[in-house]
Short mmCIF file of C-alpha atoms and ligand atoms in Angstrom, two decimals:
data_model
loop_
_atom_site.label_atom_id
_atom_site.label_comp_id
_atom_site.label_asym_id
_atom_site.label_seq_id
_atom_site.Cartn_x
_atom_site.Cartn_y
_atom_site.Cartn_z
CA UNK A 1 166.73 -74.14 60.63
CA UNK A 2 166.69 -73.66 64.97
CA UNK A 3 162.59 -72.93 64.83
CA UNK A 4 161.81 -71.55 68.41
CA UNK A 5 164.98 -71.53 69.80
CA UNK A 6 166.11 -68.82 72.32
CA UNK A 7 169.52 -66.62 71.90
CA UNK A 8 170.12 -63.86 74.14
CA UNK A 9 172.02 -61.55 72.39
CA UNK A 10 174.73 -59.00 74.10
CA UNK A 11 176.01 -56.25 72.21
CA UNK A 12 179.01 -54.18 73.78
CA UNK A 13 180.06 -50.87 73.16
CA UNK A 14 182.46 -50.96 69.96
CA UNK A 15 182.64 -49.69 66.35
CA UNK A 16 181.25 -53.53 65.11
CA UNK A 17 178.30 -52.98 66.78
CA UNK A 18 176.58 -52.07 63.57
CA UNK A 19 177.35 -55.63 62.15
CA UNK A 20 175.54 -56.93 65.25
CA UNK A 21 172.55 -55.64 63.89
CA UNK A 22 173.18 -58.37 60.53
CA UNK A 23 173.79 -60.98 62.90
CA UNK A 24 170.10 -60.60 64.78
CA UNK A 25 168.78 -60.21 61.07
CA UNK A 26 170.36 -63.73 60.37
CA UNK A 27 169.21 -65.08 63.69
CA UNK A 28 165.95 -64.33 62.85
CA UNK A 29 165.86 -65.61 59.31
CA UNK A 30 167.24 -69.04 61.36
CA UNK A 31 164.18 -69.00 63.06
CA UNK A 32 165.38 -68.26 66.13
CA UNK A 33 163.76 -65.97 68.84
CA UNK A 34 166.11 -63.25 69.89
CA UNK A 35 166.53 -61.21 72.56
CA UNK A 36 169.06 -58.13 72.71
CA UNK A 37 170.51 -56.58 75.79
CA UNK A 38 172.85 -53.56 75.20
CA UNK A 39 175.34 -51.92 77.54
CA UNK A 40 175.08 -48.11 77.69
CA UNK A 41 178.40 -48.01 75.37
CA UNK A 42 176.78 -50.19 72.70
CA UNK A 43 173.97 -47.72 72.47
CA UNK A 44 175.85 -45.05 71.44
CA UNK A 45 176.97 -46.89 68.62
CA UNK A 46 173.65 -48.17 67.21
CA UNK A 47 170.12 -47.64 68.85
CA UNK A 48 168.24 -50.09 70.60
CA UNK A 49 165.65 -49.37 68.11
CA UNK A 50 167.04 -50.89 65.08
CA UNK A 51 167.70 -54.02 67.58
CA UNK A 52 164.08 -54.07 68.79
CA UNK A 53 162.56 -53.37 64.97
CA UNK A 54 164.87 -56.69 63.94
CA UNK A 55 164.25 -58.67 66.99
CA UNK A 56 160.67 -57.73 67.74
CA UNK A 57 161.37 -57.60 71.11
CA UNK A 58 162.24 -54.96 73.70
CA UNK A 59 165.69 -53.92 73.98
CA UNK A 60 167.30 -53.85 77.39
CA UNK A 61 169.61 -51.43 77.87
CA UNK A 62 169.32 -50.39 81.80
CA UNK A 63 168.96 -52.65 85.00
CA UNK A 64 167.25 -50.13 86.77
CA UNK A 65 164.34 -48.94 84.35
CA UNK A 66 161.16 -49.85 85.18
CA UNK A 67 160.17 -53.83 83.80
CA UNK A 68 157.20 -53.92 81.34
CA UNK A 69 156.13 -56.89 83.46
CA UNK A 70 156.90 -58.38 87.08
CA UNK A 71 159.83 -60.64 86.98
CA UNK A 72 163.48 -60.39 87.98
CA UNK A 73 164.25 -59.51 84.30
CA UNK A 74 167.88 -60.52 84.17
CA UNK A 75 166.98 -63.97 86.02
CA UNK A 76 164.13 -64.36 83.43
CA UNK A 77 166.27 -63.99 80.36
CA UNK A 78 169.43 -66.10 81.51
CA UNK A 79 166.83 -68.77 82.03
CA UNK A 80 164.86 -68.11 78.75
CA UNK A 81 168.19 -68.46 76.73
CA UNK A 82 169.28 -72.07 74.58
CA UNK A 83 172.04 -69.98 73.69
CA UNK A 84 174.04 -66.62 74.99
CA UNK A 85 176.09 -64.74 72.40
CA UNK A 86 177.96 -61.65 72.91
CA UNK A 87 179.03 -59.92 69.71
CA UNK A 88 180.89 -57.79 69.63
CA UNK A 89 182.69 -58.86 72.59
CA UNK A 90 185.00 -56.08 73.79
CA UNK A 91 187.97 -56.01 76.00
CA UNK A 92 186.27 -54.44 78.81
CA UNK A 93 183.23 -57.45 78.58
CA UNK A 94 185.63 -60.07 78.32
CA UNK A 95 187.37 -58.40 81.14
CA UNK A 96 184.34 -58.44 83.69
CA UNK A 97 183.09 -61.63 82.65
CA UNK A 98 186.35 -63.42 83.37
CA UNK A 99 186.80 -61.54 86.81
CA UNK A 100 183.32 -61.90 87.82
CA UNK A 101 182.32 -58.82 87.79
CA UNK A 102 178.38 -58.08 87.09
CA UNK A 103 177.42 -54.27 87.19
CA UNK A 104 175.50 -53.97 84.47
CA UNK A 105 172.40 -55.86 82.68
CA UNK A 106 174.19 -57.43 80.49
CA UNK A 107 177.25 -58.82 82.83
CA UNK A 108 174.39 -59.40 85.46
CA UNK A 109 172.62 -61.56 83.18
CA UNK A 110 175.44 -63.45 81.67
CA UNK A 111 176.74 -64.26 85.20
CA UNK A 112 173.17 -66.19 85.91
CA UNK A 113 172.66 -67.90 83.08
CA UNK A 114 173.22 -71.81 82.36
CA UNK A 115 173.16 -71.55 78.89
CA UNK A 116 176.16 -71.77 76.40
CA UNK A 117 178.18 -68.41 76.56
CA UNK A 118 179.41 -67.82 72.76
CA UNK A 119 181.86 -64.56 72.91
CA UNK A 120 182.61 -62.98 69.52
CA UNK A 121 185.51 -60.58 70.58
CA UNK A 122 186.06 -57.17 68.17
CA UNK A 123 188.29 -54.69 68.98
CA UNK A 124 191.69 -52.85 68.42
CA UNK A 125 194.56 -55.16 67.23
CA UNK A 126 196.79 -53.95 70.23
CA UNK A 127 194.11 -54.39 72.78
CA UNK A 128 192.98 -58.06 71.39
CA UNK A 129 196.87 -59.20 71.58
CA UNK A 130 197.68 -57.44 74.86
CA UNK A 131 198.25 -60.20 77.33
CA UNK A 132 195.58 -59.41 79.59
CA UNK A 133 192.83 -59.98 77.08
CA UNK A 134 194.71 -63.10 75.95
CA UNK A 135 194.86 -64.34 79.62
CA UNK A 136 191.25 -63.37 79.95
CA UNK A 137 190.07 -65.34 77.09
CA UNK A 138 192.18 -68.47 77.68
CA UNK A 139 190.63 -68.46 81.18
CA UNK A 140 187.01 -68.26 79.50
CA UNK A 141 187.69 -70.95 77.25
CA UNK A 142 188.89 -72.96 79.91
CA UNK A 143 185.87 -72.53 81.58
CA UNK A 144 184.13 -73.27 78.74
CA UNK A 145 183.07 -70.27 77.11
CA UNK A 146 182.96 -70.38 73.34
CA UNK A 147 184.97 -67.99 71.72
CA UNK A 148 185.14 -67.26 68.15
CA UNK A 149 188.23 -66.37 67.15
CA UNK A 150 188.49 -62.43 65.62
CA UNK A 151 188.94 -62.14 61.71
CA UNK A 152 192.06 -60.15 60.58
CA UNK A 153 192.14 -57.20 58.29
CA UNK A 154 191.84 -53.59 58.02
CA UNK A 155 190.32 -52.76 61.33
CA UNK A 156 188.24 -49.04 61.80
CA UNK A 157 191.26 -47.61 63.68
CA UNK A 158 193.19 -47.86 60.54
CA UNK A 159 195.49 -50.57 62.12
CA UNK A 160 195.60 -53.97 60.21
CA UNK A 161 195.58 -57.10 62.32
CA UNK A 162 193.35 -59.54 64.09
CA UNK A 163 190.59 -57.73 65.85
CA UNK A 164 187.80 -57.73 63.46
CA UNK A 165 184.46 -59.27 64.34
CA UNK A 166 183.86 -62.47 62.50
CA UNK A 167 181.48 -62.08 59.43
CA UNK A 168 177.78 -62.63 61.08
CA UNK A 169 177.39 -65.67 58.85
CA UNK A 170 180.18 -67.09 60.60
CA UNK A 171 178.88 -66.34 64.34
CA UNK A 172 175.23 -67.31 63.40
CA UNK A 173 176.55 -70.52 62.48
CA UNK A 174 178.37 -71.28 65.41
CA UNK A 175 175.25 -70.63 67.50
CA UNK A 176 173.02 -72.80 65.60
CA UNK A 177 175.67 -75.37 65.72
CA UNK A 178 175.90 -75.02 69.36
CA UNK A 179 172.03 -75.45 69.45
CA UNK A 180 172.08 -78.61 67.51
CA UNK A 181 174.28 -79.65 70.32
CA UNK A 182 177.05 -80.13 67.11
CA UNK A 183 176.00 -84.02 66.78
CA UNK A 184 173.22 -83.37 64.13
CA UNK A 185 174.80 -85.94 61.52
CA UNK A 186 174.79 -88.95 64.17
CA UNK A 187 173.74 -92.16 62.25
CA UNK A 188 174.35 -90.61 59.07
CA UNK A 189 177.20 -92.50 56.85
CA UNK A 190 178.78 -89.67 54.77
CA UNK A 191 181.27 -90.06 51.86
CA UNK A 192 183.45 -87.17 51.01
CA UNK A 193 185.90 -87.56 48.09
CA UNK A 194 189.19 -84.82 48.40
CA UNK A 195 192.07 -83.72 46.16
CA UNK A 196 192.86 -83.74 42.88
CA UNK A 197 193.49 -87.29 40.69
CA UNK A 198 196.96 -88.15 38.73
CA UNK A 199 196.69 -89.57 35.40
CA UNK A 200 200.17 -91.51 34.49
CA UNK A 201 201.81 -90.56 31.07
CA UNK A 202 205.01 -92.44 32.29
CA UNK A 203 206.42 -94.28 35.29
CA UNK A 204 207.70 -90.76 36.37
CA UNK A 205 205.08 -87.94 35.14
CA UNK A 206 201.48 -87.68 35.63
CA UNK A 207 198.56 -84.92 34.28
CA UNK A 208 197.44 -83.46 37.70
CA UNK A 209 195.72 -80.14 39.16
CA UNK A 210 196.32 -77.98 41.95
CA UNK A 211 193.75 -79.56 44.69
CA UNK A 212 195.48 -80.15 47.91
CA UNK A 213 192.59 -81.44 49.36
CA UNK A 214 191.75 -79.11 51.82
CA UNK A 215 188.57 -78.16 51.01
CA UNK A 216 187.44 -82.04 51.64
CA UNK A 217 189.78 -82.47 54.53
CA UNK A 218 188.11 -79.47 56.10
CA UNK A 219 184.24 -81.00 55.40
CA UNK A 220 185.33 -84.78 56.47
CA UNK A 221 186.67 -83.38 59.86
CA UNK A 222 183.76 -80.95 60.60
CA UNK A 223 181.19 -84.06 59.34
CA UNK A 224 183.02 -86.37 61.73
CA UNK A 225 182.97 -83.91 64.80
CA UNK A 226 178.80 -83.53 64.28
CA UNK A 227 178.59 -87.56 64.63
CA UNK A 228 178.84 -88.82 61.19
CA UNK A 229 180.43 -91.78 60.09
CA UNK A 230 182.91 -90.54 57.21
CA UNK A 231 184.16 -92.43 54.54
CA UNK A 232 187.11 -89.97 53.16
CA UNK A 233 187.95 -90.82 49.43
CA UNK A 234 191.53 -89.32 48.98
CA UNK A 235 193.77 -88.31 45.72
CA UNK A 236 197.52 -88.09 46.61
CA UNK A 237 197.73 -85.07 49.47
CA UNK A 238 199.90 -84.55 52.34
CA UNK A 239 197.15 -83.97 54.91
CA UNK A 240 196.60 -86.07 58.05
CA UNK A 241 193.46 -87.78 57.91
CA UNK A 242 191.10 -85.94 60.23
CA UNK A 243 190.39 -88.04 63.38
CA UNK A 244 187.77 -90.67 63.46
CA UNK A 245 187.76 -90.45 59.61
CA UNK A 246 188.01 -93.77 57.45
CA UNK A 247 190.39 -93.13 54.78
CA UNK A 248 190.70 -94.44 51.21
CA UNK A 249 194.00 -93.56 49.36
CA UNK A 250 193.21 -93.41 45.24
CA UNK A 251 195.52 -91.81 42.73
CA UNK A 252 193.66 -92.08 39.37
CA UNK A 253 189.98 -90.98 38.60
CA UNK A 254 189.27 -95.01 37.74
CA UNK A 255 190.45 -95.73 41.47
CA UNK A 256 188.29 -93.01 42.84
CA UNK A 257 185.25 -94.23 41.00
CA UNK A 258 185.80 -97.68 41.71
CA UNK A 259 186.14 -96.39 45.70
CA UNK A 260 183.03 -94.25 45.50
CA UNK A 261 180.59 -96.74 43.70
CA UNK A 262 181.62 -99.61 46.48
CA UNK A 263 180.14 -97.17 49.19
CA UNK A 264 177.86 -95.44 47.44
CA UNK A 265 174.55 -97.82 48.23
CA UNK A 266 175.73 -98.01 51.92
CA UNK A 267 175.84 -94.06 52.35
CA UNK A 268 173.13 -91.18 53.17
CA UNK A 269 174.78 -88.43 51.73
CA UNK A 270 177.66 -87.58 49.35
CA UNK A 271 180.27 -84.41 49.05
CA UNK A 272 182.33 -84.52 45.99
CA UNK A 273 185.14 -82.09 46.65
CA UNK A 274 187.80 -83.56 44.86
CA UNK A 275 189.12 -82.02 41.38
CA UNK A 276 188.84 -85.10 38.93
CA UNK A 277 190.82 -84.88 35.77
CA UNK A 278 188.35 -85.76 32.91
CA UNK A 279 190.83 -86.74 30.77
CA UNK A 280 193.82 -89.48 31.03
CA UNK A 281 196.24 -90.36 28.59
CA UNK A 282 195.61 -93.16 26.17
CA UNK A 283 198.38 -95.19 26.79
CA UNK A 284 200.82 -94.87 29.59
CA UNK A 285 204.27 -95.45 28.15
CA UNK A 286 206.10 -98.38 30.17
CA UNK A 287 209.14 -96.60 29.99
CA UNK A 288 210.33 -92.99 31.01
CA UNK A 289 209.64 -91.20 27.58
CA UNK A 290 212.82 -89.89 26.15
CA UNK A 291 213.43 -86.50 24.76
CA UNK A 292 213.57 -86.93 21.17
CA UNK A 293 211.60 -84.37 18.78
CA UNK A 294 210.54 -80.25 19.34
CA UNK A 295 207.22 -81.70 20.18
CA UNK A 296 205.52 -84.51 22.00
CA UNK A 297 201.67 -85.72 21.24
CA UNK A 298 200.12 -87.81 24.10
CA UNK A 299 196.54 -88.67 23.00
CA UNK A 300 193.93 -88.11 25.83
CA UNK A 301 190.58 -90.01 26.28
CA UNK A 302 187.55 -89.42 28.68
CA UNK A 303 187.71 -90.42 32.36
CA UNK A 304 184.14 -91.40 33.52
CA UNK A 305 182.22 -88.47 35.14
CA UNK A 306 182.15 -89.95 38.87
CA UNK A 307 179.28 -87.71 40.07
CA UNK A 308 177.34 -87.76 36.61
CA UNK A 309 177.26 -91.70 37.57
CA UNK A 310 175.93 -91.23 40.91
CA UNK A 311 173.53 -88.78 39.95
CA UNK A 312 171.72 -91.43 37.80
CA UNK A 313 172.06 -94.09 40.67
CA UNK A 314 170.66 -92.05 43.16
CA UNK A 315 167.90 -93.16 45.22
CA UNK A 316 167.63 -91.62 48.70
CA UNK A 317 171.30 -90.01 48.74
CA UNK A 318 171.73 -86.26 49.40
CA UNK A 319 174.44 -85.52 46.65
CA UNK A 320 176.19 -82.31 47.05
CA UNK A 321 178.85 -81.11 43.78
CA UNK A 322 181.42 -78.75 43.55
CA UNK A 323 182.10 -76.49 40.77
CA UNK A 324 185.24 -74.82 40.07
CA UNK A 325 185.01 -72.16 37.22
CA UNK A 326 187.40 -69.62 36.05
CA UNK A 327 183.92 -67.66 34.25
CA UNK A 328 180.28 -67.45 34.17
CA UNK A 329 180.37 -69.28 37.57
CA UNK A 330 176.49 -69.36 38.21
CA UNK A 331 175.43 -70.69 34.61
CA UNK A 332 178.11 -73.61 34.52
CA UNK A 333 177.49 -74.50 38.24
CA UNK A 334 173.51 -74.33 37.35
CA UNK A 335 174.36 -76.73 34.38
CA UNK A 336 176.19 -79.03 36.42
CA UNK A 337 173.53 -79.15 39.50
CA UNK A 338 170.74 -80.01 36.80
CA UNK A 339 172.90 -82.52 34.65
CA UNK A 340 174.26 -84.42 37.70
CA UNK A 341 171.06 -84.67 39.54
CA UNK A 342 172.55 -82.84 42.43
CA UNK A 343 170.90 -81.52 45.69
CA UNK A 344 173.33 -78.73 45.94
CA UNK A 345 176.50 -77.46 44.60
CA UNK A 346 179.06 -75.00 46.05
CA UNK A 347 180.21 -72.59 43.30
CA UNK A 348 183.84 -71.17 43.44
CA UNK A 349 185.56 -69.15 41.15
CA UNK A 350 189.20 -70.24 41.37
CA UNK A 351 190.32 -67.28 39.95
CA UNK A 352 189.56 -64.81 42.53
CA UNK A 353 192.19 -64.35 45.41
CA UNK A 354 191.11 -66.08 48.38
CA UNK A 355 189.04 -68.78 46.69
CA UNK A 356 190.08 -72.02 44.91
CA UNK A 357 192.83 -74.35 45.17
CA UNK A 358 195.78 -74.81 47.84
CA UNK A 359 195.05 -72.04 50.38
CA UNK A 360 193.02 -72.09 53.70
CA UNK A 361 190.08 -69.98 52.68
CA UNK A 362 187.69 -69.92 49.72
CA UNK A 363 184.63 -67.81 48.51
CA UNK A 364 181.95 -70.44 47.56
CA UNK A 365 178.18 -69.53 46.15
CA UNK A 366 175.90 -72.30 47.57
CA UNK A 367 173.52 -73.14 44.69
CA UNK A 368 170.08 -75.01 45.75
CA UNK A 369 168.24 -77.31 44.07
CA UNK A 370 165.21 -74.78 44.22
CA UNK A 371 167.44 -72.32 42.49
CA UNK A 372 168.24 -70.00 45.23
CA UNK A 373 171.70 -68.83 45.57
CA UNK A 374 173.46 -68.07 48.63
CA UNK A 375 176.73 -66.03 48.75
CA UNK A 376 179.42 -66.46 51.28
CA UNK A 377 182.21 -63.84 51.89
CA UNK A 378 185.70 -65.22 52.31
CA UNK A 379 185.84 -67.57 54.79
CA UNK A 380 188.33 -70.38 56.04
CA UNK A 381 187.70 -73.41 54.52
CA UNK A 382 186.77 -74.84 57.99
CA UNK A 383 183.81 -72.58 57.79
CA UNK A 384 182.89 -73.26 54.57
CA UNK A 385 182.65 -76.86 55.67
CA UNK A 386 180.81 -76.18 58.80
CA UNK A 387 178.34 -73.91 56.64
CA UNK A 388 177.99 -76.71 54.11
CA UNK A 389 177.32 -79.11 56.92
CA UNK A 390 174.57 -77.01 58.11
CA UNK A 391 172.94 -76.74 55.05
CA UNK A 392 173.30 -80.70 54.84
CA UNK A 393 171.76 -81.19 58.48
CA UNK A 394 168.79 -78.92 56.86
CA UNK A 395 168.14 -81.12 54.16
CA UNK A 396 168.22 -84.11 56.33
CA UNK A 397 165.67 -82.92 58.59
CA UNK A 398 163.40 -81.70 55.54
CA UNK A 399 163.54 -85.61 54.19
CA UNK A 400 162.48 -86.95 57.52
O1 LIG B 501 191.45 -79.16 47.23
P1 LIG B 501 191.68 -77.60 47.74
O2 LIG B 501 193.48 -77.29 47.21
O3 LIG B 501 191.24 -77.39 49.17
O4 LIG B 501 191.00 -76.81 46.29
C1 LIG B 501 189.46 -77.13 46.38
C2 LIG B 501 188.88 -77.19 45.15
C3 LIG B 501 188.94 -75.87 44.46
C4 LIG B 501 189.33 -78.61 44.34
C5 LIG B 501 187.21 -77.25 45.50
O5 LIG B 501 186.75 -76.29 46.22
C6 LIG B 501 186.57 -77.50 44.09
O6 LIG B 501 186.20 -76.59 43.70
N1 LIG B 501 186.57 -78.76 43.84
C7 LIG B 501 185.62 -79.57 42.45
C8 LIG B 501 186.60 -79.17 41.75
C9 LIG B 501 185.91 -80.02 40.28
O7 LIG B 501 186.80 -81.08 39.41
O8 LIG B 501 185.30 -79.19 39.69
P2 LIG B 501 184.59 -79.41 38.25
O9 LIG B 501 183.37 -78.27 37.79
O10 LIG B 501 185.36 -79.77 37.48
O11 LIG B 501 183.67 -80.81 38.78
C10 LIG B 501 182.19 -80.90 39.00
C11 LIG B 501 182.09 -82.03 40.03
O12 LIG B 501 181.89 -82.91 39.35
C12 LIG B 501 182.92 -82.01 41.09
O13 LIG B 501 182.02 -81.91 42.27
C13 LIG B 501 183.85 -83.05 40.86
O14 LIG B 501 184.21 -83.60 42.14
C14 LIG B 501 182.66 -84.00 39.88
N2 LIG B 501 183.51 -84.82 38.98
C15 LIG B 501 184.17 -83.85 38.00
C16 LIG B 501 184.76 -84.79 36.63
C17 LIG B 501 184.75 -86.19 37.20
N3 LIG B 501 185.42 -86.75 36.17
N4 LIG B 501 184.38 -86.83 37.98
C18 LIG B 501 183.50 -85.97 39.35
O15 LIG B 501 183.12 -86.77 39.53
#
């Protein structure tokens, strides 16, 4: 939550202005105070009334209209903002900001603010890729403006490519992270597991799974950037360790169990993103098994359930698990949440395109201990990680 913090939200004139409505609604739900400034073009797409109702504040569209109270309005809003967000930011508004043009209420207020400014560009792909727009964005990034990369997909103009307004949840997440100055995990020790385990059959073969480690490594990177001391216990993967993270590499479930238990008492938070083998071969052949008959039987025995054990031992730690399911996602995830004594579980249906193993995106549902379920759209694993860390940060605030 970001109670009482002030967001000035600029809405410029693109078709994505309708999505800005959800951004305001989510900012309000996150506890922020919101004032909206619309350009004249934006007011052609969505009425100021919609934003007034959602924000609970008058919407400014015109520099020259009679002010409701006596103050210099663009200066008042510029000073009031803790974060200044422009969503959608059109090529036109980006061009104006980059070149110091202040010819309407929005650009004038941006020029006057000292708050961090976040721009969420949304426009036709060719406009976005136009070297002029790209130069403007590079210039603004160099001047410490925060640019949220647009999403790629089918745009309103029928073209497919980059230029879609990022999902509202991603925009709000960026704003909330800025409000927390991105160091909300400072002083916290966090243990994250990632990638799959491998259970040897013989010296050359193993039982494994499709986990690449991308989800867990994204979490480790985000947690470290936000100030946590991160211990990453990782199964085999070719991913490089994120900067600032202490890594312990393991291969089997038993090794992962030992590495996790060795740290458990010293950590504040555990996130178990690893895909741990539930069974292992009862015997590991000393030599490579030779091809003999038409069938081969390997007896499997149960591996320890590491997260279950942590749930039984937990005292003060926040425990977050994942559930990788192929059907009845919520039912199975809820069972795991309860059985393993978790504070939160991240459920992913690994059969969905865009979700699960060995890709850069995921589609998850966050299930809280109180039963609440939050559904996220398809996002990059990086964005899922940011949102998960936000939720954990909120749990930490509540527990202090
Ligand atoms: O690594 P990627 O390619 O990016 O893919 C990401 C992912 C799909 C692996 C990730 O999003 C995910 O779902 N991780 C959990 C996979 C899993 O093993 O889920 P599960 O439903 O079988 O296990 C439930 C929870 O118990 C998990 O937190 C798991 O780490 C833990 N567990 C499971 C078995 C076991 N023996 N010990 C455990 O600790």
